[in-house]
Amino acid sequence: MADTVVYLYALVRPGVVPDLSPLRGVSGTAVRLVRDDRLACLVSDVDEDEFGETALRTNLEDLRWLERAAREHDAVVAAAAREMCTAPLRFATVCRDDASVRARLHVLGPQAAAVLDRIDGCDEWGVKLYADPSSPVPVPAGGSVVDEHGATGSGTAYLMQRRRELADRAFAVEQDARAADDVFAVLAESAVAARRHRLQDPQLSGDQRPMLLNGAFLVRRGDADSFRALVHAVAYGRRSIAAVLTGPWAPYSFASTEQDP
Amino acid sequence: MTATLEPTSVRNTATSLVDLLDRLLGTGVVLNGDITLSLSGVDLVTIKLNALISSVREAT
């Protein structure tokens, strides 16, 4: 029989924890709890042949494996977050055994308690903004007028027209970036915390529209409806921007023990 | 008025893998396990993933 190692999902408070037996974790494993005095951790016993260091390096580059494991990991974290205050751990955190997990919980205790206090009662919402390529390119005030001097076929007129188009497009990009900053600021103000993820590569997302914002917002559960309404309001208030709202997520983006940059 | 809003529920529809990976690889409490990949290791994974996904797209 292959050796097992311990896969870690998320940190929770060590008090009363709901029944974990219905949960299935990565590779269909049972989910259980490892406790320290001040902190507990949701874990599974997994096969070292799949989650050991060598195996992980290979598996993380296998898209099918990565997708399945990521979804299984999220299923545990999301289920926990619905029932209790849950601080997700970074994906693919693996320890040798329970003693090793406990030693780390002991060290992490005070910092983790602060994280749990910060995210308590909150969900994460994602707001992605895209430039809408179907919208007309906005023209700067007092901007381009039809060139009446250049005759058709005139090289100079063509170049002037081309230069004007490029300038208009640059103006549009600048406008879009500013609008995304404004939307982020407005939403951040009504959230407990906010951060910007790296813009997604169109090759990864499959969305060819230029991405303007990949935002994450920590929102109190009771404020979710008003936050959603605010996303509607600010998105509809902006010309040429398309918004996509995702969530609620477990508070992944706000479970960092490091200070925000 | 060209703005559109397409609310997607994480629970009801397939969560986009890239949204999930933004969160799973780039965030979360870092607890250095015995086998945890270093942060630079994870960055490397996402970069390699780029190449991988484009090759998958080309193949299908």
XYZ file of C-alpha atoms in Angstrom:
321
model
C 0.000 0.000 0.000
C 1.282 3.443 -0.897
C 2.220 5.902 1.848
C -0.126 8.755 2.626
C 0.594 12.422 3.254
C -1.721 15.106 4.649
C -3.393 17.587 2.288
C -4.505 20.891 3.883
C -7.516 22.953 2.731
C -8.337 25.710 5.168
C -7.974 27.039 8.700
C -10.939 27.297 11.038
C -11.448 28.075 14.709
C -11.069 24.991 16.875
C -14.447 25.341 18.644
C -17.592 23.616 17.461
C -17.132 22.317 13.945
C -20.008 20.892 11.854
C -20.024 17.247 10.821
C -17.453 16.840 8.063
C -18.362 13.301 7.061
C -20.445 14.260 3.985
C -17.493 16.129 2.509
C -15.221 14.593 -0.109
C -11.882 16.204 -0.799
C -9.198 15.870 -3.439
C -9.278 12.496 -5.178
C -12.460 11.591 -3.305
C -10.768 11.421 0.097
C -12.570 11.909 3.433
C -12.132 15.285 5.132
C -11.185 15.489 8.803
C -9.932 18.017 11.316
C -6.508 18.480 12.898
C -6.632 20.700 15.993
C -4.235 22.792 17.985
C -5.278 24.918 21.011
C -6.126 28.011 19.019
C -6.483 26.797 15.473
C -7.811 23.858 13.483
C -7.283 22.732 9.928
C -9.386 20.784 7.424
C -7.274 18.006 5.939
C -7.426 14.774 3.924
C -5.110 11.787 3.840
C -3.866 11.544 0.272
C -1.614 9.244 -1.642
C 2.031 10.251 -1.702
C 2.197 8.882 -5.228
C -0.184 11.663 -6.258
C 0.619 14.523 -3.830
C 4.251 13.956 -2.903
C 6.760 16.545 -4.083
C 7.797 14.808 -7.282
C 4.235 13.847 -8.185
C 2.922 17.369 -7.476
C 5.475 18.993 -9.752
C 4.342 16.772 -12.596
C 0.627 16.873 -11.805
C 0.446 20.666 -11.487
C 1.480 20.922 -15.114
C -1.218 18.521 -16.220
C -4.204 20.731 -16.948
C -6.782 17.990 -16.462
C -5.302 16.976 -13.108
C -4.986 20.603 -12.020
C -8.584 21.426 -12.926
C -9.993 18.402 -11.117
C -7.881 18.971 -7.985
C -8.657 22.718 -7.996
C -12.402 22.060 -8.167
C -12.231 19.368 -5.477
C -10.194 21.703 -3.257
C -12.700 24.524 -3.808
C -15.653 22.237 -3.069
C -14.291 21.567 0.440
C -13.347 25.187 1.113
C -16.677 26.522 -0.201
C -18.718 24.030 1.843
C -16.754 24.911 4.984
C -17.076 28.645 4.351
C -20.872 28.361 4.164
C -20.968 26.853 7.656
C -18.139 28.521 9.574
C -15.471 31.177 9.437
C -12.919 29.674 7.034
C -9.493 30.932 5.957
C -8.463 29.080 2.782
C -4.886 27.901 2.541
C -2.931 28.191 -0.644
C -3.624 25.339 -3.047
C -1.371 22.277 -2.802
C -0.202 22.683 0.788
C 0.910 19.210 1.878
C 2.449 18.001 5.150
C 4.112 14.732 6.072
C 1.781 13.858 8.996
C -0.583 15.271 11.654
C 2.285 16.126 14.027
C 3.776 18.297 11.306
C 0.411 20.009 10.693
C -0.009 20.651 14.437
C 3.456 22.150 14.764
C 2.644 24.587 11.954
C -0.773 25.469 13.388
C 0.947 26.255 16.669
C 3.335 28.711 15.010
C 0.635 30.266 12.832
C -1.936 30.593 15.659
C -1.943 34.324 16.468
C -1.617 35.500 12.855
C -4.322 33.116 11.703
C -6.667 34.275 14.462
C -6.321 37.818 13.122
C -7.115 36.633 9.589
C -10.185 34.730 10.793
C -11.417 37.812 12.669
C -11.005 39.946 9.540
C -12.963 37.660 7.214
C -15.616 36.547 9.707
C -19.142 36.901 8.294
C -17.887 37.896 4.845
C -17.873 36.403 1.365
C -15.677 37.275 -1.549
C -17.146 38.622 -4.806
C -15.278 38.931 -8.055
C -15.866 41.811 -10.461
C -14.268 41.615 -13.890
C -14.477 44.583 -16.228
C -13.888 44.425 -19.964
C -13.730 47.031 -22.666
C -16.668 46.404 -24.952
C -15.212 46.360 -28.465
C -18.658 46.766 -30.034
C -19.065 50.226 -28.571
C -18.030 53.207 -30.699
C -14.583 54.599 -30.017
C -15.135 57.719 -27.904
C -13.810 60.919 -29.367
C -11.976 63.485 -27.249
C -13.830 66.740 -26.697
C -13.232 69.009 -29.675
C -11.655 66.043 -31.330
C -11.599 64.587 -34.749
C -13.571 66.171 -37.531
C -13.872 64.841 -41.015
C -10.965 66.039 -43.074
C -12.398 68.243 -45.789
C -9.160 69.165 -47.465
C -7.654 65.897 -48.463
C -8.999 64.505 -51.678
C -9.725 60.816 -51.865
C -6.562 58.872 -52.477
C -4.373 61.594 -51.035
C -1.521 60.003 -49.080
C -1.351 62.922 -46.660
C -5.070 62.762 -45.912
C -4.819 59.033 -45.359
C -1.921 59.443 -42.947
C -3.703 62.207 -41.063
C -6.831 60.107 -40.800
C -4.816 57.124 -39.630
C -2.981 59.191 -37.029
C -6.297 60.543 -35.768
C -7.718 57.038 -35.456
C -4.712 55.910 -33.446
C -4.985 58.940 -31.186
C -8.701 58.270 -30.666
C -8.008 54.668 -29.812
C -5.282 55.646 -27.321
C -7.741 58.080 -25.797
C -10.333 55.316 -25.508
C -7.861 52.984 -23.767
C -6.956 55.733 -21.319
C -10.641 56.446 -20.674
C -11.358 52.751 -20.076
C -8.462 52.414 -17.638
C -9.654 55.471 -15.742
C -13.229 54.155 -15.665
C -11.976 50.815 -14.285
C -10.056 52.662 -11.553
C -13.202 54.631 -10.686
C -15.386 51.519 -10.534
C -12.802 49.762 -8.344
C -12.658 52.725 -5.973
C -16.447 52.975 -5.670
C -16.854 49.245 -5.030
C -13.899 49.135 -2.630
C -15.501 51.853 -0.553
C -18.556 49.701 0.103
C -16.529 46.548 0.791
C -14.637 45.465 3.911
C -11.519 45.019 1.776
C -10.636 44.998 -1.910
C -7.783 43.898 -4.098
C -6.898 43.629 -7.736
C -5.780 40.353 -9.220
C -3.512 40.219 -12.196
C -5.454 40.765 -15.429
C -6.318 37.452 -17.046
C -4.599 36.291 -20.178
C -7.184 35.945 -22.978
C -5.570 32.611 -23.840
C -6.394 31.330 -20.366
C -9.839 32.878 -20.001
C -10.962 32.411 -23.591
C -12.407 35.944 -23.460
C -10.892 38.079 -26.202
C -12.201 41.419 -24.903
C -9.487 43.604 -23.365
C -9.679 43.115 -19.599
C -9.665 46.295 -17.543
C -10.108 45.030 -14.007
C -9.909 41.704 -12.208
C -11.143 42.782 -8.797
C -11.934 40.887 -5.612
C -14.080 42.356 -2.852
C -14.651 41.165 0.695
C -18.300 41.863 1.488
C -20.334 41.267 4.634
C -22.936 38.594 4.000
C -25.755 40.957 4.955
C -24.498 43.536 2.442
C -24.339 41.136 -0.526
C -27.562 42.388 -2.149
C -26.604 46.033 -1.919
C -23.115 45.236 -3.237
C -24.605 43.433 -6.240
C -26.932 46.370 -6.837
C -23.957 48.711 -6.691
C -22.096 46.630 -9.287
C -25.144 46.947 -11.553
C -25.354 50.670 -10.968
C -21.709 51.505 -11.614
C -21.427 49.146 -14.574
C -24.527 50.518 -16.265
C -23.362 54.026 -15.586
C -20.261 53.463 -17.747
C -20.262 53.574 -21.475
C -18.291 50.881 -23.286
C -17.618 48.685 -20.250
C -18.938 45.187 -19.667
C -18.962 43.775 -16.141
C -19.004 40.173 -14.978
C -19.805 39.421 -11.360
C -18.703 36.115 -9.812
C -19.387 34.759 -6.362
C -19.951 34.293 -3.593
C -16.499 32.779 -3.130
C -14.838 31.667 0.060
C -12.627 34.610 1.070
C -9.569 33.326 -0.800
C -8.169 36.699 -1.762
C -8.334 38.050 1.779
C -6.906 35.151 3.737
C -3.323 36.296 3.528
C -1.244 36.622 6.675
C 1.081 38.958 4.845
C 0.300 42.665 4.850
C -1.439 43.965 1.777
C 0.992 45.617 -0.623
C -26.050 52.227 -23.168
C -23.701 49.388 -23.988
C -22.759 48.130 -20.531
C -23.868 44.616 -19.775
C -23.858 42.656 -16.570
C -23.714 38.913 -16.639
C -24.034 37.675 -13.084
C -22.785 34.150 -12.759
C -23.332 32.107 -9.683
C -20.328 30.071 -8.686
C -22.670 27.423 -7.400
C -25.023 27.226 -10.343
C -22.748 27.411 -13.331
C -19.352 26.027 -14.068
C -16.859 28.320 -12.444
C -14.287 29.395 -14.922
C -11.032 27.622 -14.234
C -9.040 30.797 -14.623
C -11.124 32.602 -11.950
C -10.564 29.667 -9.644
C -6.819 29.562 -10.290
C -6.517 33.323 -9.654
C -7.688 32.490 -6.160
C -6.136 29.103 -5.519
C -2.641 29.861 -6.779
C -2.259 33.524 -6.017
C -3.933 33.878 -2.626
C -4.690 32.130 0.634
C -2.817 31.667 3.852
C 0.692 30.441 3.181
C 1.592 27.653 5.541
C 4.847 26.138 4.540
C 4.124 22.463 4.476
C 6.722 19.769 4.127
C 5.992 19.432 0.438
C 4.635 22.891 -0.375
C 5.880 24.341 -3.599
C 7.616 27.653 -3.213
C 5.821 30.761 -4.448
C 8.204 31.054 -7.325
C 7.382 27.453 -8.108
C 3.704 28.335 -8.348
C 4.463 31.304 -10.591
C 6.357 28.938 -12.783
C 3.322 26.688 -12.894
C 1.053 29.501 -14.074
C 3.508 30.463 -16.771
C 3.797 26.909 -17.963
C 0.037 26.672 -17.798
C -0.216 29.458 -20.350
C 1.737 27.475 -22.856
C -0.170 24.348 -21.958
C -3.595 25.877 -22.417
C -2.736 27.469 -25.721
C -1.448 24.136 -26.937
C -4.659 22.445 -25.770
C -6.722 25.077 -27.622
C -4.724 24.615 -30.795
C -5.101 20.861 -30.629
C -8.906 20.902 -30.346
